[in-house]
Amino acid sequence: MQHERRNISMLMDLYEMTMAHGYFTKQDNTDRVAFDVFYRRNPDQGGFAIFGGLEQVVEYILNLHFDDEDIGYFKSLNLFSDEFLEYLRNFKFTGDVYAFKEGTIIYPNEPIMTIVAPLIDAQIVETAVLTMINHQSLIATKANRIVRAADGRIVSDFGARRAHNVDAAVYGARAAYIGGVHGTATVLAGQQFGIPVNGTMAHSWVMYHDTEYEAFKAYAEVYPDNPVFLVDTYDVLNSGIPNAIKVAKEVLGPQGYRLKGIRLDSGDLAYLAKHARRMLDEADMEDCKIMASNSLDEYTITSILYQGGPIDIFGVGERLITSKTDPVFGAVYKIAGIQKQGEWEPRIKISESVTKITNPGLKKVYRVYSEEGKAIAELLTLPHEVPSTNSPYRYIDPEKPWKELYFENCTFKDMQELVIKDGEQVVASPSLEAIRSYVQYQLENEIWEEEQRFENPHRHYLDMSPEYYHMKMDLLNRIGRKK
């Protein structure tokens, strides 16, 4: 079944369609609404996250449709009128989508995407949009943490077999590449996205042959120009490394080839790598790389390197592809405003939990840069506001509104751009390489090193213009009086 056709337009929670039917029946679909996509906290208590999945969201929205098979399924639920089902048969998304560039460094509670569309259009895309953004943003963020921990060493995605499904493996590999890994072992991801693929042998290759030496020899004969041997099937130091060296000397050397590397997949990786490095160097194989895999993440890699483990390449699997230490990104999709008779009315969700109170209304989000080009804060404003760069700009910290605060000698960058207008794409999706390079550029040039710490990172603040802050407070006060 997974090889047969499936319509991603059907990826939704049922309540999206029951509400859409309700709006249709009550003739409430003439109004336009604005929904914001944002998240509330950074994974792993980090200083930031990375925005992933936008290209897939755009593809989904542009191809949103319901065919005869889909209409038949909805009819079988006995929930929807024939008139509504006929409406779905001719459905096409006609709204606008504003979004950060894919690969942008992002922070909690800012609208990384805003959908402005007729009510039904905006409502039925919720689940699919969140699925794509939540997954790829999570994996891209986790991958970047692992890459930073590796401190310049090669990191490869080995996670497909531990991923939660086929799509999680393939799109997880895409997200990991955005986050900075150098390649993937997942062939379908390599084919689909042009990601460099890598891989050598599994333990089954070694176990199939009568001896470990014969296994390495056979592999070297097939792949003499790129041999990497898995040396932990039996005994790393007493069997695996000696046999690898022997094949390098007896088989590869006489043909003018060198052993490219060995891989460790179990045991005390720091300890084994130290001894392996010594044995390889003593055999005049200083150029032979050491690869390590086996339940790695940023914490284990940091520990291995702190202990002096001479590992050149890390193959990271389950803890990357599932973001095991913090597996939920938590982006949400909340209505922010409703247009009635040409005028926009803000909407706000309030809660007993202060962290769940939303930022209402149409808005712009600016990134504030210091004179040195470092991103120092985010700023929410009303749509018509353009922060001045010619004089100190007053802003409000919503957690400390009594303070008199100003941005001085700063520049402001409008973070959202229009990517879909009236249901048509107006900005081309960048290449995967461009998205990956954009992540790297920001981290090297714009994002404080203090925000990139794993432990107790510097907090990046979300501030508000006075006009926006007072609009939000007035709205909260009006709602409070109604209660």
Coordinates of C-alpha atoms in Angstrom, one line a residue:
M1 CA 0.0 0.0 0.0
Q2 CA 2.8 2.5 0.8
H3 CA 3.9 2.4 -2.9
E4 CA 0.5 3.3 -4.1
R5 CA -0.9 6.7 -4.6
R6 CA -1.9 8.7 -1.5
N7 CA -3.2 12.3 -1.3
I8 CA -1.4 14.3 1.4
S9 CA -4.3 16.7 1.3
M10 CA -6.1 14.1 3.5
L11 CA -3.5 14.5 6.2
M12 CA -5.7 16.3 8.7
D13 CA -7.5 15.9 12.0
L14 CA -11.1 15.2 11.6
Y15 CA -12.1 18.4 13.5
E16 CA -10.6 20.5 10.7
M17 CA -13.1 19.1 8.3
T18 CA -16.1 19.1 10.7
M19 CA -15.3 22.8 11.5
A20 CA -15.0 23.5 7.8
H21 CA -18.3 22.0 7.2
G22 CA -19.8 24.0 10.0
Y23 CA -18.4 27.3 8.5
F24 CA -19.7 26.3 5.1
T25 CA -23.2 25.5 6.4
K26 CA -23.3 28.8 8.4
Q27 CA -21.9 30.7 5.4
D28 CA -19.0 32.0 7.5
N29 CA -16.3 31.4 4.8
T30 CA -16.4 34.8 3.2
D31 CA -14.2 36.3 6.0
R32 CA -10.4 36.1 5.8
V33 CA -8.5 35.0 8.9
A34 CA -4.9 35.0 10.0
F35 CA -3.3 32.0 11.7
D36 CA 0.2 32.1 13.2
V37 CA 2.6 29.2 13.5
F38 CA 5.0 29.4 16.4
Y39 CA 6.6 27.3 19.1
R40 CA 6.9 27.9 22.8
R41 CA 10.4 26.5 23.9
N42 CA 13.6 25.4 22.3
P43 CA 14.4 21.7 22.2
D44 CA 16.9 20.4 24.8
Q45 CA 16.8 23.8 26.6
G46 CA 18.9 25.2 23.8
G47 CA 19.3 28.9 22.8
F48 CA 17.5 28.6 19.5
A49 CA 16.0 26.3 16.9
I50 CA 16.2 26.0 13.1
F51 CA 13.2 26.4 10.8
G52 CA 12.8 23.4 8.6
G53 CA 10.1 22.0 6.3
L54 CA 8.9 25.1 4.5
E55 CA 9.5 23.7 1.0
Q56 CA 7.3 20.7 1.8
V57 CA 4.6 23.0 3.2
V58 CA 4.6 25.1 0.0
E59 CA 4.4 21.9 -2.1
Y60 CA 1.5 20.6 0.0
I61 CA -0.5 23.9 -0.2
L62 CA 0.0 24.3 -3.9
N63 CA -1.3 20.8 -4.6
L64 CA -4.1 20.8 -2.0
H65 CA -7.2 19.1 -3.6
F66 CA -9.7 16.3 -3.1
D67 CA -10.5 13.7 -5.7
D68 CA -13.3 11.2 -6.1
E69 CA -11.8 8.7 -3.8
D70 CA -11.4 11.3 -1.1
I71 CA -14.9 12.6 -1.5
G72 CA -16.2 9.1 -1.4
Y73 CA -14.5 8.5 2.0
F74 CA -15.9 11.7 3.4
K75 CA -19.3 10.7 2.2
S76 CA -19.0 7.4 4.0
L77 CA -18.6 9.1 7.3
N78 CA -22.1 10.5 7.1
L79 CA -21.0 13.8 8.6
F80 CA -21.1 16.2 5.6
S81 CA -23.8 17.5 3.3
D82 CA -23.7 16.8 -0.4
E83 CA -23.3 20.6 -1.1
F84 CA -20.2 20.7 1.1
L85 CA -18.8 17.6 -0.6
E86 CA -19.3 19.2 -4.0
Y87 CA -17.5 22.3 -2.7
L88 CA -14.5 20.1 -1.7
R89 CA -14.4 18.5 -5.1
N90 CA -13.6 21.9 -6.6
F91 CA -11.5 23.2 -3.7
K92 CA -8.2 25.1 -4.3
F93 CA -6.3 27.1 -1.7
T94 CA -6.6 30.8 -2.5
G95 CA -4.9 32.4 0.5
D96 CA -1.5 34.0 1.2
V97 CA 1.4 32.5 3.1
Y98 CA 4.1 34.6 4.8
A99 CA 7.1 32.8 6.3
F100 CA 10.6 33.1 7.5
K101 CA 13.2 31.7 5.1
E102 CA 13.8 28.0 5.5
G103 CA 16.9 27.5 7.6
T104 CA 16.4 30.7 9.6
I105 CA 17.5 30.6 13.3
I106 CA 14.2 30.9 15.2
Y107 CA 13.1 31.6 18.7
P108 CA 10.0 30.9 20.9
N109 CA 6.7 32.7 20.5
E110 CA 7.5 34.5 17.2
P111 CA 5.3 33.8 14.1
I112 CA 7.6 31.8 11.9
M113 CA 4.7 31.4 9.4
T114 CA 1.4 33.3 9.0
I115 CA -1.4 32.0 6.8
V116 CA -3.9 34.7 5.7
A117 CA -6.8 33.1 3.8
P118 CA -10.5 32.4 3.7
L119 CA -11.6 30.6 6.9
I120 CA -12.0 27.1 5.5
D121 CA -8.7 27.4 3.5
A122 CA -6.8 28.4 6.6
Q123 CA -8.5 25.8 8.9
I124 CA -8.0 22.6 6.9
V125 CA -4.2 23.0 6.5
E126 CA -3.4 23.0 10.2
T127 CA -2.3 19.4 10.8
A128 CA -0.2 19.0 7.7
V129 CA 1.6 22.3 8.2
L130 CA 2.4 21.5 11.8
T131 CA 3.5 17.9 10.9
M132 CA 6.0 19.1 8.4
I133 CA 7.4 22.1 10.4
N134 CA 7.5 20.3 13.7
H135 CA 9.4 17.3 12.4
Q136 CA 12.0 19.0 10.2
S137 CA 12.6 21.9 12.6
L138 CA 13.2 19.4 15.4
I139 CA 15.6 17.2 13.5
A140 CA 17.5 20.2 11.9
T141 CA 17.9 21.6 15.4
K142 CA 19.1 18.4 16.9
A143 CA 21.5 17.7 14.0
N144 CA 23.1 21.1 14.4
R145 CA 23.7 20.5 18.1
I146 CA 25.4 17.3 17.2
V147 CA 27.5 18.9 14.5
R148 CA 28.6 21.7 16.8
A149 CA 29.6 19.1 19.4
A150 CA 31.7 17.3 16.8
D151 CA 33.7 20.5 16.5
G152 CA 34.6 20.3 12.8
R153 CA 34.7 16.5 12.5
I154 CA 32.5 14.8 9.9
V155 CA 29.0 13.8 11.0
S156 CA 26.8 11.5 9.0
D157 CA 23.1 10.6 9.4
F158 CA 22.8 6.8 10.1
G159 CA 19.2 7.0 11.5
A160 CA 16.8 5.5 8.9
R161 CA 16.4 2.1 10.6
R162 CA 15.5 3.8 13.9
A163 CA 13.2 6.4 12.4
H164 CA 9.5 6.3 13.2
N165 CA 8.5 5.6 9.6
V166 CA 9.6 5.9 6.0
D167 CA 8.8 9.6 5.8
A168 CA 10.5 10.3 9.1
A169 CA 13.7 8.7 7.7
V170 CA 13.7 10.5 4.4
Y171 CA 12.6 13.9 5.5
G172 CA 14.6 13.5 8.7
A173 CA 17.7 13.1 6.5
R174 CA 16.8 16.2 4.7
A175 CA 16.4 18.1 7.9
A176 CA 19.6 16.7 9.3
Y177 CA 21.5 18.0 6.2
I178 CA 20.0 21.4 6.7
G179 CA 21.3 21.2 10.3
G180 CA 24.8 20.6 9.1
V181 CA 25.5 16.8 8.8
H182 CA 27.8 16.0 5.9
G183 CA 25.8 13.2 4.4
T184 CA 23.3 10.3 5.0
A185 CA 23.3 6.6 4.7
T186 CA 19.6 6.7 3.5
V187 CA 19.7 6.1 -0.2
L188 CA 16.2 7.4 -0.9
A189 CA 17.0 10.7 0.7
G190 CA 20.1 10.9 -1.4
Q191 CA 18.2 10.2 -4.5
Q192 CA 15.3 12.5 -3.7
F193 CA 17.2 15.5 -2.3
G194 CA 20.8 15.2 -3.7
I195 CA 22.3 14.6 -0.3
P196 CA 25.7 12.9 -0.3
V197 CA 25.3 9.3 0.6
N198 CA 27.9 7.1 2.5
G199 CA 28.2 3.6 3.9
T200 CA 30.4 0.6 3.9
M201 CA 29.6 -2.7 5.5
A202 CA 27.5 -4.2 8.3
H203 CA 28.4 -7.0 10.8
S204 CA 26.6 -9.4 8.5
W205 CA 29.4 -9.0 5.9
V206 CA 32.0 -10.0 8.4
M207 CA 29.9 -12.8 9.9
Y208 CA 29.1 -14.3 6.4
H209 CA 32.8 -14.9 5.7
D210 CA 34.6 -17.8 7.4
T211 CA 37.1 -15.4 9.0
E212 CA 37.3 -11.6 9.6
Y213 CA 40.5 -11.5 7.5
E214 CA 38.7 -13.0 4.5
A215 CA 35.8 -10.6 5.0
F216 CA 38.1 -7.5 4.9
K217 CA 40.1 -9.0 2.0
A218 CA 37.0 -9.6 -0.1
Y219 CA 35.7 -6.1 0.6
A220 CA 39.1 -4.6 -0.3
E221 CA 39.1 -6.5 -3.6
V222 CA 35.7 -5.1 -4.5
Y223 CA 36.2 -1.5 -3.3
P224 CA 40.0 -0.9 -3.3
D225 CA 39.7 2.8 -3.7
N226 CA 37.4 3.5 -0.7
P227 CA 37.7 0.7 1.9
V228 CA 36.4 1.2 5.5
F229 CA 36.4 -1.9 7.7
L230 CA 34.0 -2.5 10.6
V231 CA 36.4 -3.8 13.2
D232 CA 34.2 -4.7 16.3
T233 CA 32.4 -7.8 15.2
Y234 CA 34.6 -10.1 17.4
D235 CA 37.4 -8.3 19.2
V236 CA 38.5 -4.8 18.2
L237 CA 42.0 -4.7 19.5
N238 CA 43.0 -8.4 19.2
S239 CA 41.3 -9.2 16.0
G240 CA 39.6 -6.3 14.1
I241 CA 42.5 -3.8 14.0
P242 CA 45.2 -6.4 13.4
N243 CA 43.2 -7.9 10.5
A244 CA 42.5 -4.5 9.0
I245 CA 46.2 -3.7 9.1
K246 CA 47.1 -7.0 7.6
V247 CA 44.7 -6.5 4.6
A248 CA 45.9 -3.0 4.2
K249 CA 49.5 -4.3 3.9
E250 CA 48.9 -7.5 1.9
V251 CA 46.0 -6.6 -0.4
L252 CA 45.7 -2.8 -0.7
G253 CA 49.3 -1.7 -0.5
P254 CA 50.7 -3.8 -3.4
Q255 CA 47.9 -2.3 -5.6
G256 CA 48.8 1.2 -4.6
Y257 CA 45.8 1.8 -2.4
R258 CA 45.5 2.8 1.2
L259 CA 43.0 1.8 3.9
K260 CA 40.6 4.8 4.2
G261 CA 39.2 4.0 7.6
I262 CA 37.9 1.7 10.3
R263 CA 34.6 1.9 12.1
L264 CA 33.9 1.3 15.8
D265 CA 30.2 0.4 16.6
S266 CA 30.3 -0.8 20.2
G267 CA 32.2 -0.7 23.4
D268 CA 34.1 2.2 25.1
L269 CA 34.5 4.4 22.0
A270 CA 37.1 6.8 23.5
Y271 CA 39.2 4.0 24.9
L272 CA 39.1 1.9 21.8
A273 CA 39.8 4.8 19.5
K274 CA 42.9 5.7 21.5
H275 CA 44.3 2.2 21.2
A276 CA 43.2 1.9 17.5
R277 CA 44.9 5.2 16.7
R278 CA 48.2 4.0 18.3
M279 CA 48.1 0.7 16.5
L280 CA 47.4 2.3 13.1
D281 CA 50.1 4.9 13.5
E282 CA 52.6 2.3 14.5
A283 CA 51.7 0.5 11.2
D284 CA 52.5 3.7 9.3
M285 CA 48.7 4.3 8.7
E286 CA 48.4 7.8 10.1
D287 CA 46.0 8.7 7.3
C288 CA 43.6 6.0 8.2
K289 CA 40.5 7.6 9.7
I290 CA 38.6 6.4 12.7
M291 CA 34.8 6.4 12.4
A292 CA 32.5 5.8 15.4
S293 CA 28.8 5.0 15.7
N294 CA 26.5 3.5 18.3
S295 CA 23.9 5.7 20.2
L296 CA 25.7 8.9 19.7
D297 CA 24.4 12.5 20.3
E298 CA 25.9 15.8 21.3
Y299 CA 26.4 14.8 24.9
T300 CA 28.2 11.5 24.2
I301 CA 30.3 13.1 21.4
T302 CA 31.3 16.0 23.8
S303 CA 32.3 13.4 26.4
I304 CA 34.3 11.3 23.9
L305 CA 36.2 14.3 22.7
Y306 CA 36.8 15.6 26.2
Q307 CA 38.4 12.3 27.0
G308 CA 40.7 12.7 24.0
G309 CA 39.0 10.1 21.8
P310 CA 40.8 10.5 18.4
I311 CA 37.6 10.0 16.3
D312 CA 37.5 11.7 12.8
I313 CA 33.9 10.8 11.7
F314 CA 30.7 10.2 13.7
G315 CA 27.8 8.2 12.3
V316 CA 24.8 9.3 14.4
G317 CA 21.6 7.3 14.2
E318 CA 18.7 6.9 16.6
R319 CA 19.4 9.9 18.8
L320 CA 19.5 12.2 15.8
I321 CA 16.6 10.9 13.7
T322 CA 14.2 10.7 16.7
S323 CA 15.8 13.6 18.7
K324 CA 15.7 11.2 21.6
T325 CA 16.6 13.5 24.4
D326 CA 13.7 15.9 23.5
P327 CA 11.5 14.4 20.8
V328 CA 8.7 17.0 20.6
F329 CA 9.1 20.4 18.9
G330 CA 5.7 21.7 19.9
A331 CA 4.9 24.3 17.2
V332 CA 1.2 25.3 17.3
Y333 CA -1.3 26.9 14.9
K334 CA -3.4 29.7 16.5
I335 CA -5.8 32.1 15.0
A336 CA -4.5 35.7 15.4
G337 CA -7.1 37.8 13.6
I338 CA -10.3 38.0 11.6
Q339 CA -11.1 40.3 8.8
K340 CA -14.7 41.6 8.8
Q341 CA -16.0 44.1 6.2
G342 CA -12.4 45.0 5.4
E343 CA -11.3 45.6 9.0
W344 CA -9.0 43.3 10.9
E345 CA -10.0 42.3 14.5
P346 CA -7.3 40.8 16.7
R347 CA -8.0 37.5 18.4
I348 CA -6.1 36.2 21.5
K349 CA -6.0 32.9 23.4
I350 CA -5.8 33.3 27.1
S351 CA -5.0 30.6 29.6
E352 CA -4.4 29.9 33.3
S353 CA -0.8 29.2 32.1
V354 CA 0.7 32.5 31.2
T355 CA 3.1 30.9 28.6
K356 CA 0.0 29.8 26.6
I357 CA -1.3 33.4 26.1
T358 CA -0.9 34.1 22.4
N359 CA 0.3 37.3 20.7
P360 CA -2.8 38.6 18.9
G361 CA -3.5 40.3 15.6
L362 CA -1.7 40.9 12.3
K363 CA 1.9 41.7 13.1
K364 CA 5.4 42.0 11.8
V365 CA 8.4 40.4 13.4
Y366 CA 11.8 42.1 13.0
R367 CA 15.2 40.8 13.9
V368 CA 17.2 43.5 15.6
Y369 CA 20.9 43.6 14.8
S370 CA 23.7 45.5 16.6
E371 CA 26.3 47.7 14.9
E372 CA 28.5 44.6 14.7
G373 CA 25.8 42.6 12.8
K374 CA 24.9 40.4 15.7
A375 CA 21.2 39.5 16.3
I376 CA 20.3 40.8 19.7
A377 CA 16.5 40.5 19.9
E378 CA 13.2 40.0 18.1
L379 CA 10.6 42.8 17.9
L380 CA 6.9 42.4 17.3
T381 CA 5.1 45.4 15.8
L382 CA 1.8 46.3 14.3
P383 CA 1.8 45.9 10.5
H384 CA 2.1 49.6 9.6
E385 CA 5.1 50.2 12.0
V386 CA 8.6 50.5 10.6
P387 CA 11.2 50.8 13.3
S388 CA 13.5 53.8 12.9
T389 CA 17.2 53.4 12.6
N390 CA 17.9 57.1 12.8
S391 CA 17.3 57.5 16.5
P392 CA 17.0 55.4 19.6
Y393 CA 13.9 53.2 19.2
R394 CA 11.8 52.6 22.3
Y395 CA 10.6 49.1 22.9
I396 CA 8.9 47.1 25.7
D397 CA 10.0 43.9 27.3
P398 CA 6.6 42.3 28.0
E399 CA 8.0 40.6 31.1
K400 CA 9.2 44.0 32.5
P401 CA 7.0 46.6 30.9
W402 CA 7.9 49.2 33.5
K403 CA 11.4 49.6 32.2
E404 CA 12.4 52.4 29.8
L405 CA 14.3 50.5 27.1
Y406 CA 15.8 51.6 23.7
F407 CA 17.5 50.0 20.7
E408 CA 20.4 52.3 19.7
N409 CA 22.5 52.2 16.6
C410 CA 20.6 49.0 15.5
T411 CA 19.2 47.8 12.2
F412 CA 15.9 45.9 11.8
K413 CA 15.1 43.1 9.4
D414 CA 11.6 42.1 8.5
M415 CA 11.7 38.3 8.9
Q416 CA 8.5 37.2 7.1
E417 CA 8.3 37.2 3.3
L418 CA 5.3 36.5 1.1
V419 CA 5.8 33.0 -0.4
I420 CA 2.3 32.2 -1.6
K421 CA -0.1 34.9 -3.0
D422 CA -3.7 34.1 -3.8
G423 CA -2.8 30.4 -3.9
E424 CA 0.2 30.8 -6.2
Q425 CA 3.9 30.6 -5.3
V426 CA 5.6 34.0 -5.7
V427 CA 9.0 33.2 -4.3
A428 CA 11.0 30.2 -5.6
S429 CA 12.1 27.6 -3.0
P430 CA 15.9 27.8 -2.5
S431 CA 18.1 24.7 -3.1
L432 CA 18.9 22.4 -0.2
E433 CA 22.5 23.5 -0.4
A434 CA 21.5 27.2 -0.1
I435 CA 19.3 26.4 3.0
R436 CA 22.1 24.5 4.6
S437 CA 24.6 27.3 3.8
Y438 CA 22.2 29.9 5.3
V439 CA 22.1 28.1 8.6
Q440 CA 25.9 28.0 8.7
Y441 CA 26.2 31.7 7.8
Q442 CA 23.9 32.8 10.6
L443 CA 25.7 30.8 13.2
E444 CA 29.1 32.0 12.1
N445 CA 28.2 35.7 11.7
E446 CA 24.9 36.6 13.3
I447 CA 24.2 34.4 16.3
W448 CA 26.0 35.1 19.6
E449 CA 28.4 32.2 20.7
E450 CA 26.7 32.5 24.1
E451 CA 23.4 31.4 22.5
Q452 CA 25.1 28.4 21.1
R453 CA 26.1 26.9 24.4
F454 CA 24.5 23.6 25.4
E455 CA 24.3 24.5 29.0
N456 CA 22.5 27.6 30.2
P457 CA 22.6 29.4 26.8
H458 CA 22.1 33.2 26.6
R459 CA 18.4 34.0 26.2
H460 CA 17.3 35.8 23.0
Y461 CA 14.4 38.2 23.9
L462 CA 11.1 38.7 22.2
D463 CA 10.3 42.4 22.6
M464 CA 7.3 44.5 21.5
S465 CA 6.8 48.0 20.1
P466 CA 4.8 50.2 22.5
E467 CA 1.8 50.2 20.0
Y468 CA 1.8 46.5 19.7
Y469 CA 2.1 45.9 23.5
H470 CA -0.7 48.3 24.3
M471 CA -3.0 46.7 21.7
K472 CA -2.4 43.3 23.4
M473 CA -3.0 44.7 26.9
D474 CA -6.2 46.5 25.8
L475 CA -7.4 43.3 24.3
L476 CA -6.7 41.3 27.4
N477 CA -8.4 43.9 29.6
R478 CA -11.5 43.9 27.3
I479 CA -11.8 40.1 27.5
G480 CA -11.3 40.3 31.3
R481 CA -14.1 42.7 31.7
K482 CA -16.4 40.5 29.6
K483 CA -15.8 37.6 31.9

